[in-house]
Amino acid sequence: MYSDLYYDDLMVRMAHHSTAIEGNSLSQGETKSILIDRIVPRVVEMRELYEVENYGDFMPVMLADVANKTPIDIELIKKYHELLCKKTIEHVPGKFKVVPNNVVGADFTPTPPYRVVTDLEEWRRNLATQMEYAQDNDTIVEVICRQHLTFERIHPFPDVNGRVGRALMVYMCLLYGITPIVITKELRKEYMMYLNTANIAGMVMFCKRLQEAEKERIASFAE
């Protein structure tokens, strides 16, 4: 659908922005050096290095899933979590939480462990049903935003829920044929506001602005 150069660029920016939102200190240029040039440009914390390197393993898997039109289900979510948090967390990659967790500063309580599978299955069914009737970009974006906010409130894993949720947003965009939504670190405060308040309308307008910027990025690689 897009050029290989664009997909490389998408991988670098997904890795940089999604990890930076969670506190990773590597710059976008340093992330590119690690993922594309295979050079570690300076002394870095190993956890930060692995957080970025994991996107090098994740990207070809995600693109293969797009090509195969792999539906989003619990196994795919667990697979993406396993890929994105290898060697970076104390918990077992790909395993749901077994003790309650909280989101710092949030005004909601995430789903308790015993309800994670049930709530995710309901989330999956709702996604499939809504996408079945979504016919245009605006409707698809609204579905993606609603499902992202719901996913983050379920918070199914002990850690790395944000990175998995944002990766699923990009996957949904590619799977359903719309311009990818890449949430940038510079807009972290606005993004977190929509998450914490469950402001779907605000999140939709936010993501549509990101799509417009992404279209320009895509066009630059097509020239």
PDB file of C-alpha atoms in Angstrom:
ATOM      1  CA  MET A   1       0.000   0.000   0.000  1.00  0.00           C
ATOM      2  CA  TYR A   2       2.872   2.347   0.848  1.00  0.00           C
ATOM      3  CA  SER A   3       6.548   2.402  -0.065  1.00  0.00           C
ATOM      4  CA  ASP A   4       9.179   0.492   1.892  1.00  0.00           C
ATOM      5  CA  LEU A   5      10.835   3.802   2.783  1.00  0.00           C
ATOM      6  CA  TYR A   6       7.612   5.069   4.294  1.00  0.00           C
ATOM      7  CA  TYR A   7       7.200   1.890   6.334  1.00  0.00           C
ATOM      8  CA  ASP A   8      10.770   2.308   7.636  1.00  0.00           C
ATOM      9  CA  ASP A   9       9.941   5.887   8.547  1.00  0.00           C
ATOM     10  CA  LEU A  10       6.703   4.781  10.202  1.00  0.00           C
ATOM     11  CA  MET A  11       8.575   2.181  12.257  1.00  0.00           C
ATOM     12  CA  VAL A  12      11.122   4.744  13.461  1.00  0.00           C
ATOM     13  CA  ARG A  13       8.464   7.273  14.425  1.00  0.00           C
ATOM     14  CA  MET A  14       6.252   4.703  16.127  1.00  0.00           C
ATOM     15  CA  ALA A  15       9.247   3.530  18.140  1.00  0.00           C
ATOM     16  CA  HIS A  16      10.432   7.015  19.017  1.00  0.00           C
ATOM     17  CA  HIS A  17       7.153   8.722  19.856  1.00  0.00           C
ATOM     18  CA  SER A  18       5.412   5.836  21.607  1.00  0.00           C
ATOM     19  CA  THR A  19       8.379   5.109  23.871  1.00  0.00           C
ATOM     20  CA  ALA A  20       9.102   8.821  24.428  1.00  0.00           C
ATOM     21  CA  ILE A  21       5.522   9.316  25.614  1.00  0.00           C
ATOM     22  CA  GLU A  22       6.401   6.806  28.340  1.00  0.00           C
ATOM     23  CA  GLY A  23       9.701   8.524  29.205  1.00  0.00           C
ATOM     24  CA  ASN A  24      12.324   7.055  26.842  1.00  0.00           C
ATOM     25  CA  SER A  25      15.096   9.629  26.307  1.00  0.00           C
ATOM     26  CA  LEU A  26      16.323   8.538  22.864  1.00  0.00           C
ATOM     27  CA  SER A  27      15.831  11.124  20.105  1.00  0.00           C
ATOM     28  CA  GLN A  28      14.191  10.318  16.779  1.00  0.00           C
ATOM     29  CA  GLY A  29      17.589  10.505  15.083  1.00  0.00           C
ATOM     30  CA  GLU A  30      19.078   8.094  17.619  1.00  0.00           C
ATOM     31  CA  THR A  31      16.104   5.781  17.156  1.00  0.00           C
ATOM     32  CA  LYS A  32      16.681   5.810  13.391  1.00  0.00           C
ATOM     33  CA  SER A  33      20.356   5.040  13.933  1.00  0.00           C
ATOM     34  CA  ILE A  34      19.459   1.996  16.046  1.00  0.00           C
ATOM     35  CA  LEU A  35      16.660   0.616  13.878  1.00  0.00           C
ATOM     36  CA  ILE A  36      17.842   1.462  10.359  1.00  0.00           C
ATOM     37  CA  ASP A  37      21.625   1.893  10.572  1.00  0.00           C
ATOM     38  CA  ARG A  38      22.021  -0.737  13.306  1.00  0.00           C
ATOM     39  CA  ILE A  39      24.349   1.576  15.222  1.00  0.00           C
ATOM     40  CA  VAL A  40      23.937   2.518  18.872  1.00  0.00           C
ATOM     41  CA  PRO A  41      24.987   6.195  18.744  1.00  0.00           C
ATOM     42  CA  ARG A  42      25.887   6.707  22.395  1.00  0.00           C
ATOM     43  CA  VAL A  43      25.905   5.020  25.769  1.00  0.00           C
ATOM     44  CA  VAL A  44      22.255   4.327  26.560  1.00  0.00           C
ATOM     45  CA  GLU A  45      20.301   2.539  29.242  1.00  0.00           C
ATOM     46  CA  MET A  46      19.673  -1.037  28.089  1.00  0.00           C
ATOM     47  CA  ARG A  47      15.960  -0.835  28.821  1.00  0.00           C
ATOM     48  CA  GLU A  48      15.631   2.199  26.543  1.00  0.00           C
ATOM     49  CA  LEU A  49      17.629   0.463  23.829  1.00  0.00           C
ATOM     50  CA  TYR A  50      15.448  -2.654  23.979  1.00  0.00           C
ATOM     51  CA  GLU A  51      12.243  -0.585  23.974  1.00  0.00           C
ATOM     52  CA  VAL A  52      13.268   0.874  20.619  1.00  0.00           C
ATOM     53  CA  GLU A  53      14.807  -2.302  19.179  1.00  0.00           C
ATOM     54  CA  ASN A  54      11.588  -4.204  19.820  1.00  0.00           C
ATOM     55  CA  TYR A  55       9.874  -2.194  17.086  1.00  0.00           C
ATOM     56  CA  GLY A  56      12.316  -3.707  14.608  1.00  0.00           C
ATOM     57  CA  ASP A  57      10.796  -7.103  15.428  1.00  0.00           C
ATOM     58  CA  PHE A  58       7.261  -5.791  15.708  1.00  0.00           C
ATOM     59  CA  MET A  59       6.996  -3.960  12.379  1.00  0.00           C
ATOM     60  CA  PRO A  60       7.382  -6.928   9.974  1.00  0.00           C
ATOM     61  CA  VAL A  61       4.929  -8.955  12.057  1.00  0.00           C
ATOM     62  CA  MET A  62       2.363  -6.162  11.975  1.00  0.00           C
ATOM     63  CA  LEU A  63       2.756  -5.680   8.206  1.00  0.00           C
ATOM     64  CA  ALA A  64       2.374  -9.421   7.649  1.00  0.00           C
ATOM     65  CA  ASP A  65      -0.807  -9.311   9.728  1.00  0.00           C
ATOM     66  CA  VAL A  66      -2.066  -6.427   7.579  1.00  0.00           C
ATOM     67  CA  ALA A  67      -1.306  -8.375   4.395  1.00  0.00           C
ATOM     68  CA  ASN A  68      -3.070 -11.446   5.780  1.00  0.00           C
ATOM     69  CA  LYS A  69      -5.980  -9.351   7.111  1.00  0.00           C
ATOM     70  CA  THR A  70      -5.485 -10.950  10.515  1.00  0.00           C
ATOM     71  CA  PRO A  71      -8.451 -10.049  12.743  1.00  0.00           C
ATOM     72  CA  ILE A  72      -7.846  -8.348  16.060  1.00  0.00           C
ATOM     73  CA  ASP A  73      -8.420 -10.827  18.857  1.00  0.00           C
ATOM     74  CA  ILE A  74      -6.994 -11.640  22.260  1.00  0.00           C
ATOM     75  CA  GLU A  75      -4.134 -13.709  20.838  1.00  0.00           C
ATOM     76  CA  LEU A  76      -3.042 -10.899  18.526  1.00  0.00           C
ATOM     77  CA  ILE A  77      -3.108  -8.417  21.416  1.00  0.00           C
ATOM     78  CA  LYS A  78      -0.973 -10.742  23.537  1.00  0.00           C
ATOM     79  CA  LYS A  79       1.418 -11.284  20.626  1.00  0.00           C
ATOM     80  CA  TYR A  80       1.896  -7.544  20.148  1.00  0.00           C
ATOM     81  CA  HIS A  81       2.528  -7.070  23.851  1.00  0.00           C
ATOM     82  CA  GLU A  82       5.134  -9.836  23.809  1.00  0.00           C
ATOM     83  CA  LEU A  83       6.934  -8.271  20.847  1.00  0.00           C
ATOM     84  CA  LEU A  84       6.918  -4.735  22.224  1.00  0.00           C
ATOM     85  CA  CYS A  85       8.130  -5.440  25.750  1.00  0.00           C
ATOM     86  CA  LYS A  86      10.763  -8.141  25.343  1.00  0.00           C
ATOM     87  CA  LYS A  87      13.597  -7.652  27.849  1.00  0.00           C
ATOM     88  CA  THR A  88      12.090  -4.417  29.152  1.00  0.00           C
ATOM     89  CA  ILE A  89       9.750  -5.402  32.006  1.00  0.00           C
ATOM     90  CA  GLU A  90       9.801  -7.580  35.107  1.00  0.00           C
ATOM     91  CA  HIS A  91       6.586  -9.338  34.135  1.00  0.00           C
ATOM     92  CA  VAL A  92       6.160 -12.095  31.564  1.00  0.00           C
ATOM     93  CA  PRO A  93       5.629 -10.624  28.063  1.00  0.00           C
ATOM     94  CA  GLY A  94       2.253 -11.499  26.573  1.00  0.00           C
ATOM     95  CA  LYS A  95       0.619 -12.311  29.915  1.00  0.00           C
ATOM     96  CA  PHE A  96      -2.316 -10.408  31.370  1.00  0.00           C
ATOM     97  CA  LYS A  97      -2.155  -8.803  34.786  1.00  0.00           C
ATOM     98  CA  VAL A  98      -2.866 -10.954  37.839  1.00  0.00           C
ATOM     99  CA  VAL A  99      -2.962  -8.114  40.379  1.00  0.00           C
ATOM    100  CA  PRO A 100      -4.899  -4.831  40.039  1.00  0.00           C
ATOM    101  CA  ASN A 101      -3.087  -1.899  38.447  1.00  0.00           C
ATOM    102  CA  ASN A 102      -3.708   1.838  38.333  1.00  0.00           C
ATOM    103  CA  VAL A 103      -2.959   4.695  35.962  1.00  0.00           C
ATOM    104  CA  VAL A 104      -1.170   7.590  37.659  1.00  0.00           C
ATOM    105  CA  GLY A 105      -3.387  10.671  37.785  1.00  0.00           C
ATOM    106  CA  ALA A 106      -6.356   8.979  36.098  1.00  0.00           C
ATOM    107  CA  ASP A 107      -9.899   9.372  37.430  1.00  0.00           C
ATOM    108  CA  PHE A 108     -10.876   5.784  36.620  1.00  0.00           C
ATOM    109  CA  THR A 109     -10.030   2.339  37.954  1.00  0.00           C
ATOM    110  CA  PRO A 110      -8.822  -0.153  35.328  1.00  0.00           C
ATOM    111  CA  THR A 111     -10.582  -3.468  34.829  1.00  0.00           C
ATOM    112  CA  PRO A 112      -9.773  -5.946  37.624  1.00  0.00           C
ATOM    113  CA  PRO A 113      -7.666  -8.963  36.583  1.00  0.00           C
ATOM    114  CA  TYR A 114     -10.521 -11.466  36.760  1.00  0.00           C
ATOM    115  CA  ARG A 115     -12.500  -9.488  34.159  1.00  0.00           C
ATOM    116  CA  VAL A 116      -9.707  -8.788  31.654  1.00  0.00           C
ATOM    117  CA  VAL A 117     -10.461 -11.636  29.237  1.00  0.00           C
ATOM    118  CA  THR A 118     -14.228 -11.012  29.403  1.00  0.00           C
ATOM    119  CA  ASP A 119     -13.872  -7.267  28.841  1.00  0.00           C
ATOM    120  CA  LEU A 120     -11.350  -7.713  26.028  1.00  0.00           C
ATOM    121  CA  GLU A 121     -13.630 -10.194  24.294  1.00  0.00           C
ATOM    122  CA  GLU A 122     -16.474  -7.681  24.525  1.00  0.00           C
ATOM    123  CA  TRP A 123     -14.060  -5.010  23.249  1.00  0.00           C
ATOM    124  CA  ARG A 124     -13.167  -7.245  20.284  1.00  0.00           C
ATOM    125  CA  ARG A 125     -16.808  -7.906  19.416  1.00  0.00           C
ATOM    126  CA  ASN A 126     -17.682  -4.221  19.630  1.00  0.00           C
ATOM    127  CA  LEU A 127     -14.746  -3.349  17.366  1.00  0.00           C
ATOM    128  CA  ALA A 128     -15.751  -5.932  14.748  1.00  0.00           C
ATOM    129  CA  THR A 129     -19.395  -4.829  14.783  1.00  0.00           C
ATOM    130  CA  GLN A 130     -18.624  -1.128  14.531  1.00  0.00           C
ATOM    131  CA  MET A 131     -16.087  -1.627  11.743  1.00  0.00           C
ATOM    132  CA  GLU A 132     -18.580  -3.699   9.779  1.00  0.00           C
ATOM    133  CA  TYR A 133     -20.747  -0.605   9.394  1.00  0.00           C
ATOM    134  CA  ALA A 134     -17.986   2.012   9.140  1.00  0.00           C
ATOM    135  CA  GLN A 135     -17.807   3.192   5.522  1.00  0.00           C
ATOM    136  CA  ASP A 136     -15.620   6.320   5.565  1.00  0.00           C
ATOM    137  CA  ASN A 137     -12.493   7.706   7.191  1.00  0.00           C
ATOM    138  CA  ASP A 138     -14.333   9.805   9.778  1.00  0.00           C
ATOM    139  CA  THR A 139     -16.407   6.885  11.030  1.00  0.00           C
ATOM    140  CA  ILE A 140     -13.414   4.535  11.134  1.00  0.00           C
ATOM    141  CA  VAL A 141     -11.378   7.109  13.075  1.00  0.00           C
ATOM    142  CA  GLU A 142     -14.225   7.505  15.558  1.00  0.00           C
ATOM    143  CA  VAL A 143     -14.346   3.745  16.089  1.00  0.00           C
ATOM    144  CA  ILE A 144     -10.567   3.556  16.537  1.00  0.00           C
ATOM    145  CA  CYS A 145     -10.592   6.413  19.058  1.00  0.00           C
ATOM    146  CA  ARG A 146     -13.468   4.936  21.042  1.00  0.00           C
ATOM    147  CA  GLN A 147     -11.820   1.519  21.134  1.00  0.00           C
ATOM    148  CA  HIS A 148      -8.444   3.000  22.093  1.00  0.00           C
ATOM    149  CA  LEU A 149      -9.935   4.854  25.050  1.00  0.00           C
ATOM    150  CA  THR A 150     -11.732   1.676  26.127  1.00  0.00           C
ATOM    151  CA  PHE A 151      -8.602  -0.469  25.748  1.00  0.00           C
ATOM    152  CA  GLU A 152      -6.570   1.878  27.928  1.00  0.00           C
ATOM    153  CA  ARG A 153      -9.264   1.763  30.597  1.00  0.00           C
ATOM    154  CA  ILE A 154      -9.181  -2.026  30.572  1.00  0.00           C
ATOM    155  CA  HIS A 155      -5.382  -1.773  30.956  1.00  0.00           C
ATOM    156  CA  PRO A 156      -5.023  -5.549  30.493  1.00  0.00           C
ATOM    157  CA  PHE A 157      -1.284  -5.925  31.106  1.00  0.00           C
ATOM    158  CA  PRO A 158       0.890  -5.108  34.130  1.00  0.00           C
ATOM    159  CA  ASP A 159       2.854  -2.666  31.942  1.00  0.00           C
ATOM    160  CA  VAL A 160       3.266  -1.420  28.338  1.00  0.00           C
ATOM    161  CA  ASN A 161      -0.499  -0.929  27.832  1.00  0.00           C
ATOM    162  CA  GLY A 162       0.022   2.468  26.195  1.00  0.00           C
ATOM    163  CA  ARG A 163       2.511   1.221  23.629  1.00  0.00           C
ATOM    164  CA  VAL A 164       0.310  -1.762  22.772  1.00  0.00           C
ATOM    165  CA  GLY A 165      -2.773   0.432  22.496  1.00  0.00           C
ATOM    166  CA  ARG A 166      -1.055   2.907  20.179  1.00  0.00           C
ATOM    167  CA  ALA A 167       0.372   0.079  18.068  1.00  0.00           C
ATOM    168  CA  LEU A 168      -3.140  -1.335  17.738  1.00  0.00           C
ATOM    169  CA  MET A 169      -4.334   2.067  16.516  1.00  0.00           C
ATOM    170  CA  VAL A 170      -1.787   2.001  13.685  1.00  0.00           C
ATOM    171  CA  TYR A 171      -2.681  -1.607  12.907  1.00  0.00           C
ATOM    172  CA  MET A 172      -6.397  -0.764  12.738  1.00  0.00           C
ATOM    173  CA  CYS A 173      -5.679   2.116  10.367  1.00  0.00           C
ATOM    174  CA  LEU A 174      -3.663  -0.077   8.005  1.00  0.00           C
ATOM    175  CA  LEU A 175      -6.086  -3.001   8.304  1.00  0.00           C
ATOM    176  CA  TYR A 176      -9.084  -0.844   7.451  1.00  0.00           C
ATOM    177  CA  GLY A 177      -7.349   1.171   4.741  1.00  0.00           C
ATOM    178  CA  ILE A 178      -7.048   4.645   6.239  1.00  0.00           C
ATOM    179  CA  THR A 179      -4.076   6.945   6.877  1.00  0.00           C
ATOM    180  CA  PRO A 180      -2.100   5.821   9.955  1.00  0.00           C
ATOM    181  CA  ILE A 181      -2.463   7.734  13.213  1.00  0.00           C
ATOM    182  CA  VAL A 182       0.897   8.311  14.907  1.00  0.00           C
ATOM    183  CA  ILE A 183       0.581  10.102  18.238  1.00  0.00           C
ATOM    184  CA  THR A 184       3.648  12.283  18.736  1.00  0.00           C
ATOM    185  CA  LYS A 185       5.455  12.994  21.995  1.00  0.00           C
ATOM    186  CA  GLU A 186       5.064  16.747  21.472  1.00  0.00           C
ATOM    187  CA  LEU A 187       1.290  16.306  21.810  1.00  0.00           C
ATOM    188  CA  ARG A 188       1.493  14.035  24.853  1.00  0.00           C
ATOM    189  CA  LYS A 189      -0.360  16.417  27.188  1.00  0.00           C
ATOM    190  CA  GLU A 190      -3.296  16.810  24.809  1.00  0.00           C
ATOM    191  CA  TYR A 191      -3.414  13.058  24.188  1.00  0.00           C
ATOM    192  CA  MET A 192      -3.349  12.272  27.916  1.00  0.00           C
ATOM    193  CA  MET A 193      -6.135  14.773  28.544  1.00  0.00           C
ATOM    194  CA  TYR A 194      -8.402  12.918  26.115  1.00  0.00           C
ATOM    195  CA  LEU A 195      -7.463   9.582  27.668  1.00  0.00           C
ATOM    196  CA  ASN A 196      -8.067  10.714  31.230  1.00  0.00           C
ATOM    197  CA  THR A 197     -11.406  12.377  30.467  1.00  0.00           C
ATOM    198  CA  ALA A 198     -12.613   9.803  27.890  1.00  0.00           C
ATOM    199  CA  ASN A 199     -13.267  12.727  25.527  1.00  0.00           C
ATOM    200  CA  ILE A 200     -14.079  10.845  22.329  1.00  0.00           C
ATOM    201  CA  ALA A 201     -15.026  13.936  20.307  1.00  0.00           C
ATOM    202  CA  GLY A 202     -11.773  15.656  21.227  1.00  0.00           C
ATOM    203  CA  MET A 203      -9.775  12.514  20.522  1.00  0.00           C
ATOM    204  CA  VAL A 204     -11.374  12.159  17.084  1.00  0.00           C
ATOM    205  CA  MET A 205     -10.494  15.724  16.059  1.00  0.00           C
ATOM    206  CA  PHE A 206      -6.993  15.233  17.471  1.00  0.00           C
ATOM    207  CA  CYS A 207      -6.456  12.061  15.428  1.00  0.00           C
ATOM    208  CA  LYS A 208      -7.831  13.607  12.247  1.00  0.00           C
ATOM    209  CA  ARG A 209      -5.251  16.405  12.597  1.00  0.00           C
ATOM    210  CA  LEU A 210      -2.552  13.769  12.974  1.00  0.00           C
ATOM    211  CA  GLN A 211      -3.825  12.057   9.821  1.00  0.00           C
ATOM    212  CA  GLU A 212      -3.488  15.288   7.828  1.00  0.00           C
ATOM    213  CA  ALA A 213       0.142  15.599   8.924  1.00  0.00           C
ATOM    214  CA  GLU A 214       0.707  11.935   8.079  1.00  0.00           C
ATOM    215  CA  LYS A 215      -0.701  12.402   4.581  1.00  0.00           C
ATOM    216  CA  GLU A 216       1.952  15.034   3.925  1.00  0.00           C
ATOM    217  CA  ARG A 217       4.588  12.647   5.239  1.00  0.00           C
ATOM    218  CA  ILE A 218       3.350   9.875   2.948  1.00  0.00           C
ATOM    219  CA  ALA A 219       3.333  12.199  -0.062  1.00  0.00           C
ATOM    220  CA  SER A 220       6.940  13.216   0.606  1.00  0.00           C
ATOM    221  CA  PHE A 221       8.019   9.578   0.298  1.00  0.00           C
ATOM    222  CA  ALA A 222       5.997   9.083  -2.882  1.00  0.00           C
ATOM    223  CA  GLU A 223       7.735  11.949  -4.711  1.00  0.00           C
TER     224      GLU A 223
END
